[in-house]
PDB file of C-alpha atoms in Angstrom:
ATOM      1  CA  ASP N 557      -0.046   0.052   0.147  1.00  0.00           C
ATOM      2  CA  ALA N 558       1.251   3.723  -0.672  1.00  0.00           C
ATOM      3  CA  LYS N 559       2.001   5.243   2.481  1.00  0.00           C
ATOM      4  CA  THR N 560       1.101   8.759   3.802  1.00  0.00           C
ATOM      5  CA  THR N 561       2.986  11.104   6.047  1.00  0.00           C
ATOM      6  CA  GLN N 562       0.675  13.409   8.172  1.00  0.00           C
ATOM      7  CA  PRO N 563       2.974  15.796  10.982  1.00  0.00           C
ATOM      8  CA  ASN N 564       3.372  14.153  14.879  1.00  0.00           C
ATOM      9  CA  SER N 565       1.182  16.892  16.377  1.00  0.00           C
ATOM     10  CA  MET N 566      -1.133  19.814  16.208  1.00  0.00           C
ATOM     11  CA  GLU N 567      -2.551  22.143  18.213  1.00  0.00           C
ATOM     12  CA  SER N 568      -5.583  24.664  17.745  1.00  0.00           C
ATOM     13  CA  ASN N 569      -7.733  26.363  19.854  1.00  0.00           C
ATOM     14  CA  GLU N 570     -11.442  25.884  20.580  1.00  0.00           C
ATOM     15  CA  GLU N 571     -14.182  27.100  18.514  1.00  0.00           C
ATOM     16  CA  GLU N 572     -11.384  27.921  15.801  1.00  0.00           C
ATOM     17  CA  PRO N 573     -11.412  25.686  12.334  1.00  0.00           C
ATOM     18  CA  VAL N 574      -8.460  23.236  12.018  1.00  0.00           C
ATOM     19  CA  HIS N 575      -6.773  21.613   8.757  1.00  0.00           C
ATOM     20  CA  LEU N 576      -5.098  18.370   9.412  1.00  0.00           C
ATOM     21  CA  PRO N 577      -2.104  17.199   6.306  1.00  0.00           C
ATOM     22  CA  CYS N 578      -1.266  14.534   4.401  1.00  0.00           C
ATOM     23  CA  ASN N 579       0.852  13.739   1.864  1.00  0.00           C
ATOM     24  CA  HIS N 580       0.373  10.644  -0.493  1.00  0.00           C
ATOM     25  CA  SER N 581       3.297  11.107  -2.561  1.00  0.00           C
ATOM     26  CA  THR N 582       2.641   7.685  -4.415  1.00  0.00           C
ATOM     27  CA  ILE N 583      -1.181   7.493  -3.745  1.00  0.00           C
ATOM     28  CA  SER N 584      -2.901   5.320  -7.806  1.00  0.00           C
ATOM     29  CA  GLY N 585      -5.325   6.199  -9.392  1.00  0.00           C
ATOM     30  CA  THR N 586      -8.117   3.914  -7.541  1.00  0.00           C
ATOM     31  CA  ASP N 587      -6.680   4.279  -3.922  1.00  0.00           C
ATOM     32  CA  TYR N 588      -9.958   5.942  -1.940  1.00  0.00           C
ATOM     33  CA  ILE N 589      -8.049   8.370   1.199  1.00  0.00           C
ATOM     34  CA  HIS N 590      -9.895   7.248   4.796  1.00  0.00           C
ATOM     35  CA  TRP N 591      -9.876   9.365   7.330  1.00  0.00           C
ATOM     36  CA  TYR N 592     -10.042   7.924  11.054  1.00  0.00           C
ATOM     37  CA  ARG N 593     -10.460   9.096  14.389  1.00  0.00           C
ATOM     38  CA  GLN N 594      -8.937   7.250  18.148  1.00  0.00           C
ATOM     39  CA  LEU N 595      -9.991   9.066  21.219  1.00  0.00           C
ATOM     40  CA  PRO N 596      -8.596   7.621  24.649  1.00  0.00           C
ATOM     41  CA  SER N 597      -9.433   4.481  25.043  1.00  0.00           C
ATOM     42  CA  GLN N 598     -12.032   3.924  22.155  1.00  0.00           C
ATOM     43  CA  GLY N 599     -11.486   1.865  19.362  1.00  0.00           C
ATOM     44  CA  PRO N 600     -11.084   4.129  16.140  1.00  0.00           C
ATOM     45  CA  GLU N 601     -13.430   6.331  14.418  1.00  0.00           C
ATOM     46  CA  TYR N 602     -14.233   6.787  10.855  1.00  0.00           C
ATOM     47  CA  VAL N 603     -14.784  10.066   9.429  1.00  0.00           C
ATOM     48  CA  ILE N 604     -14.465  10.686   5.767  1.00  0.00           C
ATOM     49  CA  HIS N 605     -13.494   9.217   2.525  1.00  0.00           C
ATOM     50  CA  GLY N 606     -12.899  10.378  -1.272  1.00  0.00           C
ATOM     51  CA  LEU N 607     -11.118  10.363  -4.359  1.00  0.00           C
ATOM     52  CA  THR N 608     -11.096  12.943  -6.112  1.00  0.00           C
ATOM     53  CA  SER N 609     -13.043  14.950  -5.019  1.00  0.00           C
ATOM     54  CA  ASN N 610     -13.601  16.835  -2.155  1.00  0.00           C
ATOM     55  CA  VAL N 611     -15.930  15.742   0.601  1.00  0.00           C
ATOM     56  CA  ASN N 612     -18.533  16.959   3.185  1.00  0.00           C
ATOM     57  CA  ASN N 613     -20.093  15.922   5.706  1.00  0.00           C
ATOM     58  CA  ARG N 614     -22.046  16.355   9.600  1.00  0.00           C
ATOM     59  CA  MET N 615     -18.165  15.843  10.854  1.00  0.00           C
ATOM     60  CA  ALA N 616     -15.587  17.279   9.093  1.00  0.00           C
ATOM     61  CA  SER N 617     -14.610  18.034   5.045  1.00  0.00           C
ATOM     62  CA  LEU N 618     -11.997  16.893   3.402  1.00  0.00           C
ATOM     63  CA  ALA N 619     -10.381  18.902   0.592  1.00  0.00           C
ATOM     64  CA  ILE N 620      -8.469  16.478  -1.553  1.00  0.00           C
ATOM     65  CA  ALA N 621      -4.964  17.906  -4.216  1.00  0.00           C
ATOM     66  CA  GLU N 622      -5.953  18.258  -7.805  1.00  0.00           C
ATOM     67  CA  ASP N 623      -2.709  16.138  -8.320  1.00  0.00           C
ATOM     68  CA  ARG N 624      -4.010  13.477  -5.273  1.00  0.00           C
ATOM     69  CA  LYS N 625      -0.298  13.670  -3.952  1.00  0.00           C
ATOM     70  CA  SER N 626      -2.229  15.261  -0.662  1.00  0.00           C
ATOM     71  CA  SER N 627      -4.800  16.239   1.493  1.00  0.00           C
ATOM     72  CA  THR N 628      -6.614  17.845   4.304  1.00  0.00           C
ATOM     73  CA  LEU N 629      -9.070  17.311   6.905  1.00  0.00           C
ATOM     74  CA  ILE N 630     -11.221  20.629   7.972  1.00  0.00           C
ATOM     75  CA  LEU N 631     -13.374  20.595  11.558  1.00  0.00           C
ATOM     76  CA  HIS N 632     -14.709  23.512  10.749  1.00  0.00           C
ATOM     77  CA  ARG N 633     -14.652  24.166  14.638  1.00  0.00           C
ATOM     78  CA  ALA N 634     -12.899  22.818  17.019  1.00  0.00           C
ATOM     79  CA  THR N 635     -14.530  21.459  19.976  1.00  0.00           C
ATOM     80  CA  LEU N 636     -12.304  19.753  23.151  1.00  0.00           C
ATOM     81  CA  ARG N 637     -14.289  16.018  22.233  1.00  0.00           C
ATOM     82  CA  ASP N 638     -11.987  16.450  18.970  1.00  0.00           C
ATOM     83  CA  ALA N 639      -8.997  15.900  20.419  1.00  0.00           C
ATOM     84  CA  ALA N 640      -7.773  12.678  19.287  1.00  0.00           C
ATOM     85  CA  VAL N 641      -5.149  10.070  16.829  1.00  0.00           C
ATOM     86  CA  TYR N 642      -5.714  11.051  13.557  1.00  0.00           C
ATOM     87  CA  TYR N 643      -4.975   9.251  10.915  1.00  0.00           C
ATOM     88  CA  CYS N 644      -4.895   9.096   7.970  1.00  0.00           C
ATOM     89  CA  ILE N 645      -5.269   5.789   5.199  1.00  0.00           C
ATOM     90  CA  LEU N 646      -5.238   4.590   1.596  1.00  0.00           C
ATOM     91  CA  ARG N 647      -7.548   1.968   0.534  1.00  0.00           C
ATOM     92  CA  THR N 648      -6.883  -0.242  -2.026  1.00  0.00           C
ATOM     93  CA  PHE N 649      -8.383  -1.737  -4.010  1.00  0.00           C
ATOM     94  CA  GLY N 650      -8.641  -5.619  -3.293  1.00  0.00           C
ATOM     95  CA  ASN N 651      -7.410  -4.899  -0.233  1.00  0.00           C
ATOM     96  CA  GLU N 652      -9.544  -5.109   2.467  1.00  0.00           C
ATOM     97  CA  LYS N 653      -6.304  -4.758   5.222  1.00  0.00           C
ATOM     98  CA  LEU N 654      -6.307  -0.611   6.782  1.00  0.00           C
ATOM     99  CA  THR N 655      -2.286   0.177   8.011  1.00  0.00           C
ATOM    100  CA  PHE N 656      -1.969   2.736   9.885  1.00  0.00           C
ATOM    101  CA  GLY N 657       0.480   5.036  10.460  1.00  0.00           C
ATOM    102  CA  THR N 658       1.799   7.355  13.238  1.00  0.00           C
ATOM    103  CA  GLY N 659      -1.046   9.710  12.601  1.00  0.00           C
ATOM    104  CA  THR N 660      -1.840  13.114  13.944  1.00  0.00           C
ATOM    105  CA  ARG N 661      -2.312  13.752  17.311  1.00  0.00           C
ATOM    106  CA  LEU N 662      -4.159  16.902  17.511  1.00  0.00           C
ATOM    107  CA  THR N 663      -4.962  18.354  21.535  1.00  0.00           C
ATOM    108  CA  ILE N 664      -7.276  21.313  21.229  1.00  0.00           C
ATOM    109  CA  ILE N 665      -6.512  24.378  23.776  1.00  0.00           C
ATOM    110  CA  PRO N 666     -10.123  25.688  25.541  1.00  0.00           C
TER     111      PRO N 666
ATOM    112  CA  GLY I1040     -27.689  -3.147  17.194  1.00  0.00           C
ATOM    113  CA  ALA I1041     -26.664   0.200  16.279  1.00  0.00           C
ATOM    114  CA  GLY I1042     -22.976  -0.831  16.685  1.00  0.00           C
ATOM    115  CA  VAL I1043     -20.029  -3.168  17.247  1.00  0.00           C
ATOM    116  CA  SER I1044     -20.454  -4.523  20.591  1.00  0.00           C
ATOM    117  CA  GLN I1045     -17.213  -6.688  21.191  1.00  0.00           C
ATOM    118  CA  SER I1046     -17.132  -8.503  24.983  1.00  0.00           C
ATOM    119  CA  PRO I1047     -15.652  -9.109  27.632  1.00  0.00           C
ATOM    120  CA  SER I1048     -14.144  -5.033  27.287  1.00  0.00           C
ATOM    121  CA  ASN I1049     -11.349  -6.674  30.128  1.00  0.00           C
ATOM    122  CA  LYS I1050     -10.397 -10.245  30.351  1.00  0.00           C
ATOM    123  CA  VAL I1051      -7.070 -11.201  32.638  1.00  0.00           C
ATOM    124  CA  THR I1052      -5.915 -14.740  31.990  1.00  0.00           C
ATOM    125  CA  GLU I1053      -3.085 -17.017  32.855  1.00  0.00           C
ATOM    126  CA  LYS I1054      -0.279 -17.413  30.586  1.00  0.00           C
ATOM    127  CA  GLY I1055      -0.521 -20.643  29.408  1.00  0.00           C
ATOM    128  CA  LYS I1056      -5.238 -19.980  29.508  1.00  0.00           C
ATOM    129  CA  ASP I1057      -7.276 -20.142  26.368  1.00  0.00           C
ATOM    130  CA  VAL I1058      -9.544 -17.016  25.846  1.00  0.00           C
ATOM    131  CA  GLU I1059     -12.368 -16.313  23.359  1.00  0.00           C
ATOM    132  CA  LEU I1060     -13.572 -12.678  22.181  1.00  0.00           C
ATOM    133  CA  ARG I1061     -16.083 -11.936  20.954  1.00  0.00           C
ATOM    134  CA  CYS I1062     -17.364  -9.898  18.457  1.00  0.00           C
ATOM    135  CA  ASP I1063     -21.367  -8.448  17.496  1.00  0.00           C
ATOM    136  CA  PRO I1064     -21.337  -6.180  14.056  1.00  0.00           C
ATOM    137  CA  ILE I1065     -23.932  -4.168  12.471  1.00  0.00           C
ATOM    138  CA  SER I1066     -25.914  -6.109  11.005  1.00  0.00           C
ATOM    139  CA  GLY I1067     -26.589  -6.533   8.041  1.00  0.00           C
ATOM    140  CA  HIS I1068     -22.849  -5.378   7.305  1.00  0.00           C
ATOM    141  CA  THR I1069     -20.889  -8.145   5.441  1.00  0.00           C
ATOM    142  CA  ALA I1070     -16.769  -7.782   6.297  1.00  0.00           C
ATOM    143  CA  LEU I1071     -15.450  -7.966   9.666  1.00  0.00           C
ATOM    144  CA  TYR I1072     -12.415  -7.551  10.382  1.00  0.00           C
ATOM    145  CA  TRP I1073     -10.036  -8.207  13.993  1.00  0.00           C
ATOM    146  CA  TYR I1074      -7.096  -6.137  14.276  1.00  0.00           C
ATOM    147  CA  ARG I1075      -5.253  -5.612  17.559  1.00  0.00           C
ATOM    148  CA  GLN I1076      -3.402  -2.876  19.335  1.00  0.00           C
ATOM    149  CA  SER I1077      -0.721  -3.725  21.648  1.00  0.00           C
ATOM    150  CA  LEU I1078       1.071  -0.295  24.143  1.00  0.00           C
ATOM    151  CA  GLY I1079       1.655   2.726  22.586  1.00  0.00           C
ATOM    152  CA  GLN I1080       1.018   1.064  18.861  1.00  0.00           C
ATOM    153  CA  GLY I1081      -0.783   1.094  15.495  1.00  0.00           C
ATOM    154  CA  LEU I1082      -3.491  -1.160  14.573  1.00  0.00           C
ATOM    155  CA  GLU I1083      -2.606  -4.792  13.594  1.00  0.00           C
ATOM    156  CA  PHE I1084      -4.933  -6.796  11.076  1.00  0.00           C
ATOM    157  CA  LEU I1085      -4.965 -10.051  12.306  1.00  0.00           C
ATOM    158  CA  ILE I1086      -7.711 -11.158  10.042  1.00  0.00           C
ATOM    159  CA  TYR I1087     -11.333 -10.691   7.862  1.00  0.00           C
ATOM    160  CA  PHE I1088     -14.442 -12.386   6.716  1.00  0.00           C
ATOM    161  CA  GLN I1089     -16.348 -11.210   3.914  1.00  0.00           C
ATOM    162  CA  GLY I1090     -20.048 -13.964   3.323  1.00  0.00           C
ATOM    163  CA  ASN I1091     -18.999 -17.062   2.695  1.00  0.00           C
ATOM    164  CA  SER I1092     -15.947 -17.049   1.233  1.00  0.00           C
ATOM    165  CA  ALA I1093     -12.762 -18.532   2.983  1.00  0.00           C
ATOM    166  CA  PRO I1094     -11.470 -15.645   5.771  1.00  0.00           C
ATOM    167  CA  ASP I1095      -8.108 -13.620   4.858  1.00  0.00           C
ATOM    168  CA  LYS I1096      -5.941 -15.102   7.722  1.00  0.00           C
ATOM    169  CA  SER I1097      -3.199 -14.211   6.480  1.00  0.00           C
ATOM    170  CA  GLY I1098      -2.271 -11.579   9.737  1.00  0.00           C
ATOM    171  CA  LEU I1099      -2.509 -14.136  12.593  1.00  0.00           C
ATOM    172  CA  PRO I1100       0.804 -13.974  14.058  1.00  0.00           C
ATOM    173  CA  SER I1101       1.569 -17.854  15.202  1.00  0.00           C
ATOM    174  CA  ASP I1102      -1.077 -20.830  15.242  1.00  0.00           C
ATOM    175  CA  ARG I1103      -2.209 -20.060  18.138  1.00  0.00           C
ATOM    176  CA  PHE I1104      -4.955 -17.697  17.448  1.00  0.00           C
ATOM    177  CA  SER I1105      -7.819 -18.788  15.535  1.00  0.00           C
ATOM    178  CA  ALA I1106     -10.989 -17.329  14.296  1.00  0.00           C
ATOM    179  CA  GLU I1107     -14.676 -17.922  12.904  1.00  0.00           C
ATOM    180  CA  ARG I1108     -18.152 -16.556  11.750  1.00  0.00           C
ATOM    181  CA  THR I1109     -21.108 -18.207  12.497  1.00  0.00           C
ATOM    182  CA  GLY I1110     -24.050 -17.824   9.957  1.00  0.00           C
ATOM    183  CA  GLY I1111     -22.538 -14.353   8.908  1.00  0.00           C
ATOM    184  CA  SER I1112     -22.163 -12.439  11.874  1.00  0.00           C
ATOM    185  CA  VAL I1113     -21.215 -13.210  14.963  1.00  0.00           C
ATOM    186  CA  SER I1114     -17.354 -13.990  15.345  1.00  0.00           C
ATOM    187  CA  THR I1115     -15.211 -15.056  18.364  1.00  0.00           C
ATOM    188  CA  LEU I1116     -11.640 -14.651  18.474  1.00  0.00           C
ATOM    189  CA  THR I1117      -9.450 -17.669  20.067  1.00  0.00           C
ATOM    190  CA  ILE I1118      -6.466 -17.613  22.135  1.00  0.00           C
ATOM    191  CA  GLN I1119      -4.737 -20.815  22.639  1.00  0.00           C
ATOM    192  CA  ARG I1120      -2.536 -21.299  25.368  1.00  0.00           C
ATOM    193  CA  THR I1121      -2.157 -17.326  25.795  1.00  0.00           C
ATOM    194  CA  GLN I1122       1.323 -15.341  26.306  1.00  0.00           C
ATOM    195  CA  GLN I1123       2.092 -12.398  27.623  1.00  0.00           C
ATOM    196  CA  GLU I1124       2.560 -10.676  24.423  1.00  0.00           C
ATOM    197  CA  ASP I1125      -0.343 -11.359  23.164  1.00  0.00           C
ATOM    198  CA  SER I1126      -1.649  -8.742  25.996  1.00  0.00           C
ATOM    199  CA  ALA I1127      -2.633  -5.648  23.661  1.00  0.00           C
ATOM    200  CA  VAL I1128      -6.426  -4.180  22.688  1.00  0.00           C
ATOM    201  CA  TYR I1129      -8.158  -6.885  19.874  1.00  0.00           C
ATOM    202  CA  LEU I1130     -10.907  -4.656  18.514  1.00  0.00           C
ATOM    203  CA  CYS I1131     -13.087  -6.016  16.474  1.00  0.00           C
ATOM    204  CA  ALA I1132     -14.330  -4.097  12.998  1.00  0.00           C
ATOM    205  CA  SER I1133     -17.185  -4.477  10.364  1.00  0.00           C
ATOM    206  CA  SER I1134     -18.237  -3.127   6.931  1.00  0.00           C
ATOM    207  CA  LEU I1135     -21.466  -2.431   5.062  1.00  0.00           C
ATOM    208  CA  TYR I1136     -19.366  -4.807   1.752  1.00  0.00           C
ATOM    209  CA  PRO I1137     -15.693  -4.764   1.339  1.00  0.00           C
ATOM    210  CA  GLY I1138     -13.907  -2.450  -0.907  1.00  0.00           C
ATOM    211  CA  ALA I1139     -12.358   0.702  -0.601  1.00  0.00           C
ATOM    212  CA  GLU I1140     -14.656   2.731  -1.115  1.00  0.00           C
ATOM    213  CA  TYR I1141     -16.290   1.532   1.889  1.00  0.00           C
ATOM    214  CA  GLY I1142     -16.176   2.502   6.033  1.00  0.00           C
ATOM    215  CA  TYR I1143     -15.281   0.802   8.831  1.00  0.00           C
ATOM    216  CA  THR I1144     -17.237   0.711  12.078  1.00  0.00           C
ATOM    217  CA  PHE I1145     -14.847  -0.110  15.025  1.00  0.00           C
ATOM    218  CA  GLY I1146     -15.706  -2.052  18.657  1.00  0.00           C
ATOM    219  CA  SER I1147     -14.679  -0.309  21.308  1.00  0.00           C
ATOM    220  CA  GLY I1148     -12.692  -3.276  22.069  1.00  0.00           C
ATOM    221  CA  THR I1149     -11.130  -5.895  24.187  1.00  0.00           C
ATOM    222  CA  ARG I1150      -8.080  -4.968  26.666  1.00  0.00           C
ATOM    223  CA  LEU I1151      -6.745  -8.556  27.855  1.00  0.00           C
ATOM    224  CA  THR I1152      -4.086  -8.479  29.608  1.00  0.00           C
ATOM    225  CA  VAL I1153      -2.011 -12.420  30.771  1.00  0.00           C
ATOM    226  CA  VAL I1154      -0.016 -12.107  33.742  1.00  0.00           C
TER     227      VAL I1154
END
Protein backbone atom coordinates (compact mmCIF):
# COMPACT_ATOMS: atom_id res chain seq x y z
CA ASP A 1 0.00 0.00 0.00
CA ALA A 2 1.10 3.54 -0.65
CA LYS A 3 2.30 5.37 2.47
CA THR A 4 1.00 8.54 4.05
CA THR A 5 2.90 11.22 5.96
CA GLN A 6 1.30 13.28 8.71
CA PRO A 7 2.66 15.67 11.34
CA ASN A 8 3.12 13.95 14.69
CA SER A 9 1.11 16.54 16.58
CA MET A 10 -0.93 19.71 16.20
CA GLU A 11 -2.65 22.12 18.52
CA SER A 12 -5.71 24.22 17.91
CA ASN A 13 -7.87 26.56 19.91
CA GLU A 14 -11.37 25.55 20.78
CA GLU A 15 -14.09 26.81 18.42
CA GLU A 16 -11.58 27.50 15.64
CA PRO A 17 -11.18 25.55 12.40
CA VAL A 18 -8.50 22.86 12.22
CA HIS A 19 -6.70 21.78 9.07
CA LEU A 20 -4.95 18.41 9.35
CA PRO A 21 -2.61 17.71 6.42
CA CYS A 22 -1.65 14.40 4.86
CA ASN A 23 0.85 13.71 2.11
CA HIS A 24 0.49 10.65 -0.08
CA SER A 25 2.74 11.27 -3.06
CA THR A 26 2.74 7.61 -4.21
CA ILE A 27 -1.04 7.29 -4.31
CA SER A 28 -2.39 5.22 -7.18
CA GLY A 29 -5.43 6.01 -9.29
CA THR A 30 -7.74 3.60 -7.48
CA ASP A 31 -6.69 4.42 -3.90
CA TYR A 32 -9.33 5.96 -1.67
CA ILE A 33 -8.25 8.42 1.02
CA HIS A 34 -9.77 7.54 4.40
CA TRP A 35 -9.59 9.38 7.70
CA TYR A 36 -10.19 7.80 11.09
CA ARG A 37 -9.70 9.18 14.56
CA GLN A 38 -9.07 7.48 17.85
CA LEU A 39 -10.10 9.04 21.12
CA PRO A 40 -8.36 7.90 24.30
CA SER A 41 -9.33 4.37 25.36
CA GLN A 42 -11.66 3.91 22.39
CA GLY A 43 -11.59 2.09 19.09
CA PRO A 44 -10.94 4.06 15.91
CA GLU A 45 -13.86 6.04 14.55
CA TYR A 46 -14.52 6.57 10.84
CA VAL A 47 -14.48 10.25 9.91
CA ILE A 48 -14.64 10.65 6.14
CA HIS A 49 -13.28 9.30 2.87
CA GLY A 50 -12.94 10.36 -0.74
CA LEU A 51 -11.43 9.52 -4.10
CA THR A 52 -11.00 12.67 -6.17
CA SER A 53 -13.59 15.28 -5.27
CA ASN A 54 -13.84 17.18 -2.02
CA VAL A 55 -16.26 15.60 0.44
CA ASN A 56 -18.37 16.97 3.27
CA ASN A 57 -20.23 15.19 6.04
CA ARG A 58 -21.56 16.08 9.45
CA MET A 59 -18.20 15.51 11.09
CA ALA A 60 -15.72 17.11 8.75
CA SER A 61 -14.69 18.07 5.23
CA LEU A 62 -12.01 16.45 3.11
CA ALA A 63 -10.13 18.58 0.62
CA ILE A 64 -8.18 16.58 -1.96
CA ALA A 65 -5.47 18.18 -4.05
CA GLU A 66 -5.97 18.13 -7.79
CA ASP A 67 -2.98 15.81 -8.28
CA ARG A 68 -4.21 13.70 -5.31
CA LYS A 69 -0.75 13.70 -3.75
CA SER A 70 -2.05 15.37 -0.62
CA SER A 71 -5.26 15.95 1.27
CA THR A 72 -6.51 17.97 4.22
CA LEU A 73 -9.06 17.03 6.84
CA ILE A 74 -10.97 20.09 7.98
CA LEU A 75 -12.77 20.30 11.28
CA HIS A 76 -14.82 23.46 10.93
CA ARG A 77 -15.16 24.33 14.60
CA ALA A 78 -13.04 22.31 16.98
CA THR A 79 -14.42 21.22 20.32
CA LEU A 80 -12.65 19.57 23.23
CA ARG A 81 -14.22 16.27 22.14
CA ASP A 82 -12.22 16.45 18.90
CA ALA A 83 -8.97 15.85 20.78
CA ALA A 84 -7.76 12.54 19.35
CA VAL A 85 -5.20 10.88 17.11
CA TYR A 86 -6.20 11.36 13.48
CA TYR A 87 -5.12 8.78 10.92
CA CYS A 88 -4.93 9.34 7.17
CA ILE A 89 -5.04 6.00 5.38
CA LEU A 90 -5.00 4.94 1.75
CA ARG A 91 -7.29 2.05 0.91
CA THR A 92 -6.18 0.14 -2.12
CA PHE A 93 -8.69 -1.56 -4.39
CA GLY A 94 -8.75 -5.27 -3.60
CA ASN A 95 -6.85 -4.95 -0.31
CA GLU A 96 -9.09 -5.21 2.72
CA LYS A 97 -6.42 -4.43 5.30
CA LEU A 98 -6.22 -0.96 6.82
CA THR A 99 -2.65 0.11 7.51
CA PHE A 100 -2.57 2.69 10.28
CA GLY A 101 0.50 4.89 10.58
CA THR A 102 1.35 6.97 13.64
CA GLY A 103 -1.23 9.65 12.87
CA THR A 104 -1.48 13.23 14.14
CA ARG A 105 -2.23 13.79 17.80
CA LEU A 106 -4.58 16.80 17.92
CA THR A 107 -4.73 18.80 21.12
CA ILE A 108 -7.55 21.30 21.58
CA ILE A 109 -6.78 24.27 23.78
CA PRO A 110 -9.76 25.60 25.74
CA GLY B 1 -27.61 -3.14 17.12
CA ALA B 2 -26.56 0.39 16.43
CA GLY B 3 -22.86 -0.30 16.65
CA VAL B 4 -20.25 -3.05 16.79
CA SER B 5 -20.40 -4.77 20.16
CA GLN B 6 -17.46 -6.59 21.70
CA SER B 7 -17.31 -8.70 24.83
CA PRO B 8 -15.83 -8.85 27.32
CA SER B 9 -14.56 -5.30 27.51
CA ASN B 10 -11.71 -6.43 29.75
CA LYS B 11 -10.16 -9.85 30.27
CA VAL B 12 -7.34 -10.83 32.59
CA THR B 13 -6.05 -14.35 32.11
CA GLU B 14 -3.17 -16.44 33.29
CA LYS B 15 -0.40 -17.37 30.93
CA GLY B 16 -1.17 -20.66 29.21
CA LYS B 17 -4.95 -20.37 29.42
CA ASP B 18 -7.24 -20.12 26.39
CA VAL B 19 -9.46 -17.09 25.83
CA GLU B 20 -12.40 -16.32 23.56
CA LEU B 21 -13.27 -12.83 22.42
CA ARG B 22 -16.64 -12.08 20.88
CA CYS B 23 -17.75 -9.58 18.24
CA ASP B 24 -21.30 -8.69 17.21
CA PRO B 25 -21.10 -6.65 14.02
CA ILE B 26 -23.68 -4.19 12.79
CA SER B 27 -26.68 -6.06 11.44
CA GLY B 28 -26.45 -6.46 7.69
CA HIS B 29 -22.74 -5.75 7.48
CA THR B 30 -21.15 -8.39 5.30
CA ALA B 31 -17.49 -7.75 6.06
CA LEU B 32 -15.91 -8.29 9.49
CA TYR B 33 -12.35 -7.60 10.57
CA TRP B 34 -10.20 -8.24 13.63
CA TYR B 35 -7.26 -6.00 14.54
CA ARG B 36 -5.15 -5.67 17.65
CA GLN B 37 -3.41 -2.70 19.17
CA SER B 38 -0.56 -3.16 21.60
CA LEU B 39 0.22 -0.43 24.11
CA GLY B 40 1.40 2.67 22.29
CA GLN B 41 1.45 0.88 18.95
CA GLY B 42 -0.54 1.12 15.75
CA LEU B 43 -3.25 -1.26 14.65
CA GLU B 44 -2.22 -4.67 13.40
CA PHE B 45 -4.51 -6.56 11.01
CA LEU B 46 -5.38 -10.09 12.11
CA ILE B 47 -8.17 -11.57 9.99
CA TYR B 48 -10.98 -10.64 7.60
CA PHE B 49 -14.30 -12.35 6.85
CA GLN B 50 -16.56 -11.63 3.88
CA GLY B 51 -19.84 -13.45 3.53
CA ASN B 52 -19.34 -17.17 3.00
CA SER B 53 -15.90 -16.79 1.45
CA ALA B 54 -12.81 -18.29 3.04
CA PRO B 55 -11.38 -15.78 5.52
CA ASP B 56 -8.13 -13.90 4.95
CA LYS B 57 -6.04 -15.17 7.86
CA SER B 58 -2.78 -13.66 6.69
CA GLY B 59 -2.42 -11.43 9.75
CA LEU B 60 -2.76 -14.08 12.46
CA PRO B 61 0.59 -14.05 14.32
CA SER B 62 0.72 -17.75 15.16
CA ASP B 63 -1.29 -20.96 15.03
CA ARG B 64 -2.44 -20.25 18.57
CA PHE B 65 -4.81 -17.71 17.08
CA SER B 66 -8.01 -18.71 15.28
CA ALA B 67 -11.31 -17.08 14.46
CA GLU B 68 -14.66 -18.06 13.14
CA ARG B 69 -17.76 -16.28 12.03
CA THR B 70 -21.02 -18.14 12.41
CA GLY B 71 -24.02 -17.52 10.18
CA GLY B 72 -22.36 -14.52 8.62
CA SER B 73 -22.83 -12.55 11.81
CA VAL B 74 -21.17 -13.07 15.21
CA SER B 75 -17.44 -13.74 15.26
CA THR B 76 -15.22 -15.30 17.91
CA LEU B 77 -11.46 -14.83 18.13
CA THR B 78 -9.78 -17.60 20.13
CA ILE B 79 -6.27 -17.45 21.52
CA GLN B 80 -4.91 -20.73 22.84
CA ARG B 81 -2.14 -21.05 25.42
CA THR B 82 -1.95 -17.29 25.90
CA GLN B 83 1.44 -15.62 26.24
CA GLN B 84 2.31 -12.27 27.79
CA GLU B 85 3.02 -10.80 24.35
CA ASP B 86 -0.64 -11.43 23.49
CA SER B 87 -1.61 -8.61 25.87
CA ALA B 88 -3.27 -5.94 23.74
CA VAL B 89 -6.59 -4.37 22.84
CA TYR B 90 -8.38 -6.58 20.33
CA LEU B 91 -10.63 -4.56 18.02
CA CYS B 92 -13.39 -5.80 15.79
CA ALA B 93 -14.79 -3.79 12.88
CA SER B 94 -17.51 -4.32 10.32
CA SER B 95 -18.36 -2.79 6.98
CA LEU B 96 -21.51 -2.90 4.90
CA TYR B 97 -19.50 -4.32 2.03
CA PRO B 98 -15.81 -4.91 1.45
CA GLY B 99 -13.97 -2.50 -0.75
CA ALA B 100 -12.00 0.69 -0.56
CA GLU B 101 -15.10 2.82 -1.07
CA TYR B 102 -16.61 1.78 2.27
CA GLY B 103 -15.66 2.81 5.80
CA TYR B 104 -15.34 0.57 8.82
CA THR B 105 -17.20 0.82 12.10
CA PHE B 106 -15.05 -0.31 15.00
CA GLY B 107 -16.11 -1.68 18.35
CA SER B 108 -14.66 -0.41 21.61
CA GLY B 109 -12.37 -3.42 21.86
CA THR B 110 -11.47 -6.08 24.39
CA ARG B 111 -8.48 -5.28 26.55
CA LEU B 112 -6.64 -8.55 27.14
CA THR B 113 -4.06 -8.78 29.88
CA VAL B 114 -2.04 -11.97 30.23
CA VAL B 115 -0.39 -12.31 33.64
